[in-house]
Amino acid sequence: MTLETRQYDRSGFIWNLTGSTVYSVVNMLLGTMVIRMLGGTLGGIFFFAFSTVGQHIYTVAYFCMRPIHVMDITRRYSFGDYRHFRLLTSAAALAAAVLFGIFYSGFEYKTVIIVILAVYKILDAIADVYESEFQRDGRLDITGKSMTVRTLFAAACFTVSMLITKDLLVSCIVLVGALLLSIMIYCTGMLKKGFPDVIYTRKEKSEKELFDMSWWLFAASFIDLYIFAASKYAVDAFMGSEISGYYSTIFVPTSAILLMSNYVIRPVLTKLSEYYENKDFENISRTFRRLAFMILGLTVFGMIFSWLFGIQILTLLVGNEAGLELMKYRTALVIIIAGGGMYAMLTLIYYIVIILKKQRQLFITYVIGIIPALVVSIGFVRAWGVNGGAVSYFICITGIALALYIIAKTSLLKSMSEVNND
């Protein structure tokens, strides 16, 4: 490994960590800024459109292509192939956003916000195809810089617009425009300037081949996201935008838990894969137990900390008026933190199941989980409001995690038995 390569690797790690953190934190806090500046109702509309519906729209446009793209080091498919496929999925995502908005809230203000923020999420997914190409070419540092620059620039423009105009619609349009400008200047400009050998042409039927490679990953991810957000949909539908905004606010700390848990989980995925290839199933179990205890400890600490200080910290983000409303939801906050910890555990088990080559069972588990998630979230929210939503979230996540744990444990025991018999 040359000195230049080592420098790129170190810079790539630092910038990717920075970009991922900035992206997660900024997207997590935008809704709280809207509540603070424009009030609970508009904040609720923004939160629902950006963090709940928007994440589903992003998943459709993204279509789980990044892992396939960055691991295609033999250049089986060109950048042109990946970009064309991403434009097709983006068109599908836009159509889905418009149809959902009209079906959910008719031709109203909320629908307009949903569609505009869907465009933002679609542009986010289009930027990802450029950043994936940077990473495939060994420049993860440029990927991280791109995420950092475009996220901060768009968020800054959005915030300034809210301060000046006090208008959510105008500010959302500014947010979209700022992201589009940053993509045109940084992503497309950097690719043309720094990567002259990139192939923009595409081969025939590449979109069908890429679809066949990614559809099950997309489907599992889409369903997983619905199960995660089922209680948010129920709260918004039955309790209105203002309460929905407060409910989304007490979800904010779970993003921090997931971010920190990913810092713990992702670095060991390669090692877990090596254990599997070497049939070292004991070490897979040992590593899982170690990570699970770390997540459990982080979750318990988060629950205690949230009970003591969580509402006060969230009040600093949303302002005193909204903070007074949040005081009603201290118990719900702690339950959601527990659910966030369980979702981190679910993420760990998800990766274990993938490594054990049990994708089919994983997909079936998620499909089976849709109806219980829908029934439980609606039933609990209608019966017990926000607290019911928090409990339904915990139940849904725990149920899926337990089912996947049984799959992983059964597979490991069977594999260990086969190795011992040999």
Coordinates of C-alpha atoms in Angstrom, one line a residue:
M1 CA 0.0 0.0 0.0
T2 CA 1.5 3.3 -1.1
L3 CA 1.7 6.4 1.1
E4 CA -0.9 8.1 -1.1
T5 CA -3.3 5.2 -0.7
R6 CA -2.9 5.2 3.1
Q7 CA -3.6 8.9 3.1
Y8 CA -6.8 8.4 1.0
D9 CA -7.9 5.6 3.4
R10 CA -7.4 7.7 6.5
S11 CA -9.0 10.8 4.9
G12 CA -11.8 8.7 3.6
F13 CA -12.6 7.3 7.0
I14 CA -12.5 10.7 8.7
W15 CA -14.6 12.4 6.0
N16 CA -17.1 9.5 5.7
L17 CA -17.6 9.6 9.5
T18 CA -18.0 13.4 9.4
G19 CA -20.4 13.3 6.5
S20 CA -22.5 10.5 7.9
T21 CA -22.7 12.3 11.3
V22 CA -23.5 15.7 9.8
Y23 CA -26.2 14.1 7.6
S24 CA -27.8 12.2 10.4
V25 CA -27.7 15.1 12.9
V26 CA -28.9 17.8 10.6
N27 CA -31.8 15.7 9.2
M28 CA -32.7 14.8 12.8
L29 CA -32.8 18.4 13.9
L30 CA -34.5 20.2 11.0
G31 CA -38.0 19.4 12.3
T32 CA -37.3 20.7 15.7
M33 CA -36.1 24.0 14.2
V34 CA -39.5 24.2 12.4
I35 CA -41.4 23.7 15.6
R36 CA -39.2 26.3 17.4
M37 CA -39.6 28.9 14.6
L38 CA -43.1 28.2 13.2
G39 CA -45.0 26.3 15.9
G40 CA -46.2 22.8 16.6
T41 CA -48.7 22.4 13.7
L42 CA -46.3 23.4 10.9
G43 CA -43.5 21.5 12.7
G44 CA -45.7 18.4 12.7
I45 CA -46.4 18.8 9.0
F46 CA -42.7 19.1 8.2
F47 CA -41.7 16.2 10.5
F48 CA -44.3 13.9 8.9
A49 CA -43.4 14.9 5.3
F50 CA -39.7 14.9 5.8
S51 CA -38.9 12.2 8.4
T52 CA -41.8 9.8 7.9
V53 CA -43.1 9.9 4.4
G54 CA -39.9 11.4 3.1
Q55 CA -37.8 8.4 4.3
H56 CA -40.1 6.0 2.4
I57 CA -39.8 8.1 -0.7
Y58 CA -36.0 8.2 -0.4
T59 CA -36.0 4.4 0.0
V60 CA -38.0 4.0 -3.3
A61 CA -35.6 6.4 -5.1
Y62 CA -32.5 4.9 -3.5
F63 CA -33.6 1.3 -4.1
C64 CA -30.8 -0.1 -1.9
M65 CA -28.3 0.3 -4.8
R66 CA -25.3 1.8 -3.0
P67 CA -23.9 -1.6 -1.7
I68 CA -24.3 -3.0 -5.2
H69 CA -22.7 0.0 -6.8
V70 CA -19.7 0.4 -4.5
M71 CA -18.9 -3.3 -4.6
D72 CA -19.0 -3.4 -8.4
I73 CA -15.2 -3.0 -8.6
T74 CA -15.0 -5.0 -11.9
R75 CA -17.1 -2.3 -13.6
R76 CA -19.7 -4.8 -14.8
Y77 CA -22.0 -1.8 -14.9
S78 CA -21.0 1.8 -15.8
F79 CA -21.8 5.0 -13.9
G80 CA -24.3 5.6 -16.8
D81 CA -26.1 2.4 -16.0
Y82 CA -26.4 3.2 -12.3
R83 CA -27.5 6.8 -13.0
H84 CA -30.1 5.7 -15.5
F85 CA -31.5 3.2 -13.0
R86 CA -31.6 5.8 -10.2
L87 CA -33.5 8.2 -12.5
L88 CA -36.1 5.5 -13.2
T89 CA -36.5 4.8 -9.5
S90 CA -36.6 8.5 -8.7
A91 CA -39.5 9.0 -11.2
A92 CA -41.3 6.1 -9.5
A93 CA -40.7 7.8 -6.1
L94 CA -42.1 11.1 -7.3
A95 CA -45.2 9.4 -8.6
A96 CA -45.6 7.6 -5.3
A97 CA -45.3 10.8 -3.4
V98 CA -47.9 12.6 -5.4
L99 CA -50.4 9.7 -5.2
F100 CA -49.8 9.3 -1.4
G101 CA -50.1 13.0 -0.7
I102 CA -53.4 13.2 -2.6
F103 CA -54.8 10.0 -1.1
Y104 CA -53.7 10.9 2.4
S105 CA -54.7 14.6 2.7
G106 CA -56.3 15.6 -0.6
F107 CA -55.4 18.7 -2.6
E108 CA -54.3 20.6 0.5
Y109 CA -51.3 22.5 1.9
K110 CA -50.0 19.3 3.6
T111 CA -49.9 17.5 0.3
V112 CA -47.9 20.3 -1.3
I113 CA -45.3 20.1 1.5
I114 CA -45.2 16.3 1.2
V115 CA -44.5 16.5 -2.6
I116 CA -41.9 19.3 -2.3
L117 CA -40.0 17.5 0.5
A118 CA -40.3 14.3 -1.5
V119 CA -38.4 16.1 -4.3
Y120 CA -35.7 16.9 -1.7
K121 CA -35.4 13.3 -0.7
I122 CA -35.3 12.2 -4.4
L123 CA -32.5 14.7 -5.1
D124 CA -30.7 13.2 -2.0
A125 CA -30.9 9.8 -3.6
I126 CA -29.6 11.1 -6.9
A127 CA -26.7 12.7 -5.1
D128 CA -26.0 9.3 -3.6
V129 CA -25.3 7.7 -7.1
Y130 CA -22.5 10.3 -7.6
E131 CA -21.2 9.7 -4.1
S132 CA -21.3 5.9 -4.7
E133 CA -19.2 6.4 -7.8
F134 CA -16.6 8.4 -5.9
Q135 CA -16.4 5.6 -3.3
R136 CA -16.1 2.9 -6.0
D137 CA -13.1 4.8 -7.4
G138 CA -11.5 4.7 -4.0
R139 CA -12.3 8.3 -3.0
L140 CA -14.5 7.8 0.0
D141 CA -13.1 11.1 1.2
I142 CA -14.9 13.0 -1.6
T143 CA -18.1 11.1 -0.8
G144 CA -17.9 12.3 2.8
K145 CA -17.1 15.9 1.8
S146 CA -20.0 15.8 -0.6
M147 CA -22.4 14.7 2.1
T148 CA -21.1 17.3 4.5
V149 CA -21.1 20.2 2.0
R150 CA -24.6 19.6 0.5
T151 CA -26.3 18.8 3.8
L152 CA -24.9 21.9 5.6
F153 CA -25.5 24.2 2.6
A154 CA -29.1 23.1 2.2
A155 CA -29.9 23.3 5.9
A156 CA -28.3 26.7 6.2
C157 CA -30.4 28.1 3.4
F158 CA -33.5 26.5 4.8
T159 CA -32.9 28.0 8.2
V160 CA -32.1 31.5 6.9
S161 CA -35.3 31.4 4.8
M162 CA -37.4 30.5 7.8
L163 CA -35.8 33.3 9.8
I164 CA -36.6 35.8 7.0
T165 CA -39.9 34.7 5.6
K166 CA -41.5 32.8 8.5
D167 CA -43.1 30.7 5.7
L168 CA -42.7 26.9 5.6
L169 CA -43.7 26.5 1.9
V170 CA -41.1 29.1 0.7
S171 CA -38.4 27.6 3.0
C172 CA -39.1 24.1 1.7
I173 CA -38.7 25.4 -1.9
V174 CA -35.4 27.1 -0.9
L175 CA -34.3 23.8 0.7
V176 CA -34.9 21.9 -2.5
G177 CA -33.2 24.6 -4.6
A178 CA -30.1 24.7 -2.4
L179 CA -29.7 20.9 -2.6
L180 CA -30.1 20.9 -6.3
L181 CA -27.5 23.7 -6.7
S182 CA -25.0 21.9 -4.4
I183 CA -25.4 18.7 -6.4
M184 CA -24.9 20.5 -9.7
I185 CA -21.8 22.3 -8.5
Y186 CA -20.2 19.7 -6.3
C187 CA -21.3 16.2 -7.4
T188 CA -21.6 16.6 -11.1
G189 CA -18.7 19.1 -11.3
M190 CA -16.4 16.9 -9.2
L191 CA -17.2 13.8 -11.3
K192 CA -16.4 15.6 -14.6
K193 CA -13.3 17.3 -13.3
G194 CA -11.7 14.7 -11.1
F195 CA -12.8 11.4 -12.8
P196 CA -12.3 11.8 -16.6
D197 CA -12.5 8.0 -17.2
V198 CA -16.0 7.7 -15.9
I199 CA -18.3 6.0 -18.5
Y200 CA -21.6 7.7 -19.0
T201 CA -23.0 5.4 -21.7
R202 CA -25.1 2.4 -20.6
K203 CA -25.7 -1.1 -21.9
E204 CA -29.0 -2.5 -23.0
K205 CA -31.3 -4.0 -20.4
S206 CA -29.0 -2.9 -17.5
E207 CA -32.0 -1.5 -15.6
K208 CA -33.7 -5.0 -15.6
E209 CA -30.5 -6.7 -14.3
L210 CA -30.0 -4.0 -11.6
F211 CA -33.6 -4.4 -10.6
D212 CA -33.3 -8.1 -10.3
M213 CA -30.2 -7.7 -8.1
S214 CA -31.7 -5.1 -5.7
W215 CA -35.5 -5.6 -5.5
W216 CA -35.5 -7.9 -2.4
L217 CA -33.2 -5.6 -0.5
F218 CA -35.4 -2.7 -1.4
A219 CA -38.6 -4.6 -0.4
A220 CA -37.1 -5.7 3.0
S221 CA -35.9 -2.1 3.6
F222 CA -39.2 -0.5 2.7
I223 CA -41.2 -2.9 4.9
D224 CA -38.6 -2.4 7.8
L225 CA -39.1 1.3 7.5
Y226 CA -42.8 1.0 7.6
I227 CA -42.7 -1.1 10.7
F228 CA -40.4 1.4 12.3
A229 CA -42.7 4.3 11.4
A230 CA -46.1 2.6 11.8
S231 CA -46.9 4.4 15.1
K232 CA -45.9 7.8 13.5
Y233 CA -48.4 7.2 10.7
A234 CA -51.1 6.3 13.3
V235 CA -50.4 9.3 15.5
D236 CA -50.5 11.7 12.5
A237 CA -53.7 10.1 11.2
F238 CA -55.7 10.0 14.4
M239 CA -54.2 12.8 16.5
G240 CA -53.4 15.6 14.0
S241 CA -50.3 17.4 12.8
E242 CA -49.4 19.2 16.1
I243 CA -49.4 16.1 18.3
S244 CA -47.6 14.3 15.4
G245 CA -44.9 16.9 15.6
Y246 CA -44.4 16.4 19.3
Y247 CA -44.4 12.6 18.9
S248 CA -41.7 12.9 16.2
T249 CA -39.7 15.2 18.5
I250 CA -39.5 12.6 21.2
F251 CA -38.2 10.2 18.5
V252 CA -35.2 12.4 17.9
P253 CA -33.0 10.8 20.6
T254 CA -33.4 7.4 19.0
S255 CA -31.5 8.7 16.0
A256 CA -28.6 9.3 18.3
I257 CA -28.8 5.8 19.6
L258 CA -28.8 4.3 16.1
L259 CA -26.0 6.6 15.0
M260 CA -23.8 5.5 17.9
S261 CA -24.7 1.8 17.6
N262 CA -23.7 1.9 13.9
Y263 CA -20.3 3.2 14.9
V264 CA -20.1 0.0 17.0
I265 CA -21.6 -2.4 14.5
R266 CA -20.3 -1.5 11.1
P267 CA -16.6 -1.8 11.8
V268 CA -17.0 -5.5 12.7
L269 CA -19.1 -6.6 9.8
T270 CA -16.1 -7.5 7.7
K271 CA -14.7 -9.6 10.6
L272 CA -18.0 -11.3 11.0
S273 CA -18.1 -12.2 7.3
E274 CA -14.6 -13.6 7.6
Y275 CA -15.7 -15.7 10.6
Y276 CA -18.5 -17.1 8.5
E277 CA -16.3 -17.9 5.6
N278 CA -13.9 -19.7 7.9
K279 CA -16.9 -21.5 9.6
D280 CA -15.9 -20.0 12.9
F281 CA -19.4 -19.8 14.3
E282 CA -18.3 -19.6 17.9
N283 CA -16.7 -16.3 17.2
I284 CA -19.8 -15.1 15.5
S285 CA -21.8 -15.9 18.6
R286 CA -19.2 -14.3 20.9
T287 CA -19.0 -11.1 18.9
F288 CA -22.8 -10.9 18.8
R289 CA -23.1 -11.3 22.6
R290 CA -20.4 -8.6 23.1
L291 CA -22.2 -6.1 20.7
A292 CA -25.6 -6.9 22.2
F293 CA -24.4 -6.1 25.7
M294 CA -22.9 -2.9 24.5
I295 CA -26.2 -1.9 22.9
L296 CA -28.1 -3.0 26.0
G297 CA -25.9 -0.9 28.2
L298 CA -26.2 2.1 25.9
T299 CA -30.0 1.7 25.9
V300 CA -30.4 1.5 29.7
F301 CA -28.2 4.6 30.1
G302 CA -30.3 6.4 27.5
M303 CA -33.5 5.5 29.3
I304 CA -32.3 6.8 32.6
F305 CA -30.7 9.9 31.1
S306 CA -33.9 10.6 29.1
W307 CA -36.1 10.3 32.2
L308 CA -33.9 12.7 34.1
F309 CA -32.9 15.2 31.4
G310 CA -34.6 14.3 28.1
I311 CA -37.5 16.7 28.1
Q312 CA -35.2 19.6 29.2
I313 CA -32.8 19.0 26.3
L314 CA -35.6 18.7 23.8
T315 CA -37.0 21.9 25.1
L316 CA -33.8 23.6 24.2
L317 CA -34.3 22.5 20.6
V318 CA -38.0 23.3 20.2
G319 CA -38.5 26.2 22.6
N320 CA -40.3 26.7 25.9
E321 CA -43.8 26.7 24.5
A322 CA -43.4 23.3 22.8
G323 CA -41.4 22.1 25.7
L324 CA -44.3 22.5 28.0
E325 CA -46.3 20.2 25.7
L326 CA -43.5 17.7 25.7
M327 CA -43.6 17.4 29.5
K328 CA -46.8 15.3 29.0
Y329 CA -44.8 12.7 27.1
R330 CA -41.9 11.9 29.5
T331 CA -43.0 8.3 29.9
A332 CA -43.5 7.9 26.1
L333 CA -40.0 9.3 25.6
V334 CA -38.5 6.6 27.8
I335 CA -40.5 3.8 26.1
I336 CA -39.3 5.1 22.7
I337 CA -35.7 5.1 23.8
A338 CA -36.2 1.5 24.8
G339 CA -37.6 0.9 21.3
G340 CA -34.7 2.7 19.8
G341 CA -32.3 0.4 21.6
M342 CA -34.3 -2.6 20.4
Y343 CA -34.1 -1.2 16.8
A344 CA -30.3 -1.0 17.2
M345 CA -30.4 -4.7 18.4
L346 CA -32.6 -5.5 15.4
T347 CA -30.0 -3.9 13.1
L348 CA -27.3 -6.0 14.5
I349 CA -29.4 -9.2 14.1
Y350 CA -30.3 -8.1 10.6
Y351 CA -26.6 -8.0 9.6
I352 CA -26.0 -11.4 11.2
V353 CA -28.9 -12.9 9.3
I354 CA -27.5 -11.5 6.0
I355 CA -24.1 -12.9 6.8
L356 CA -25.6 -16.3 7.5
K357 CA -27.2 -16.2 4.0
K358 CA -30.8 -16.2 5.3
Q359 CA -32.2 -13.4 3.2
R360 CA -35.3 -15.3 2.2
Q361 CA -36.3 -15.9 5.8
L362 CA -35.5 -12.3 6.6
F363 CA -37.8 -11.1 3.8
I364 CA -40.6 -13.4 4.8
T365 CA -40.4 -12.2 8.4
Y366 CA -40.8 -8.6 7.4
V367 CA -43.7 -9.4 5.1
I368 CA -45.5 -11.2 7.9
G369 CA -44.8 -8.3 10.3
I370 CA -46.7 -5.7 8.2
I371 CA -50.2 -6.5 9.3
P372 CA -49.5 -6.9 13.1
A373 CA -47.6 -3.5 12.9
L374 CA -50.6 -1.9 11.3
V375 CA -53.2 -3.3 13.7
V376 CA -51.1 -2.8 16.8
S377 CA -50.1 0.8 16.0
I378 CA -53.7 1.9 15.1
G379 CA -55.3 0.1 18.0
F380 CA -52.8 1.4 20.6
V381 CA -52.9 5.0 19.4
R382 CA -56.7 5.1 19.3
A383 CA -56.9 3.6 22.8
W384 CA -54.0 5.4 24.6
G385 CA -52.8 8.2 22.4
V386 CA -49.1 9.0 22.3
N387 CA -48.2 6.5 25.1
G388 CA -50.0 3.9 23.1
G389 CA -48.0 4.8 20.0
A390 CA -44.7 4.5 22.0
V391 CA -45.7 1.1 23.3
S392 CA -46.8 -0.1 19.9
Y393 CA -43.4 1.0 18.5
F394 CA -41.6 -1.0 21.1
I395 CA -43.8 -4.1 20.6
C396 CA -43.4 -4.0 16.8
I397 CA -39.6 -3.6 16.8
T398 CA -39.2 -6.2 19.6
G399 CA -41.4 -8.8 17.7
I400 CA -39.3 -8.5 14.5
A401 CA -36.0 -8.6 16.4
L402 CA -37.1 -11.7 18.3
A403 CA -38.2 -13.5 15.1
L404 CA -34.9 -12.7 13.4
Y405 CA -33.0 -13.7 16.5
I406 CA -34.7 -17.2 16.4
I407 CA -33.7 -17.5 12.7
A408 CA -30.1 -16.5 13.4
K409 CA -29.8 -18.7 16.5
T410 CA -31.3 -21.7 14.7
S411 CA -29.0 -21.3 11.7
L412 CA -25.9 -20.9 13.9
L413 CA -26.7 -24.0 16.0
K414 CA -27.3 -26.0 12.9
S415 CA -24.0 -24.8 11.3
M416 CA -22.1 -25.5 14.5
S417 CA -23.6 -29.0 14.7
E418 CA -22.6 -29.7 11.1
V419 CA -19.0 -28.5 11.8
N420 CA -18.7 -30.6 14.9
N421 CA -20.0 -33.7 13.1
D422 CA -17.4 -33.2 10.4

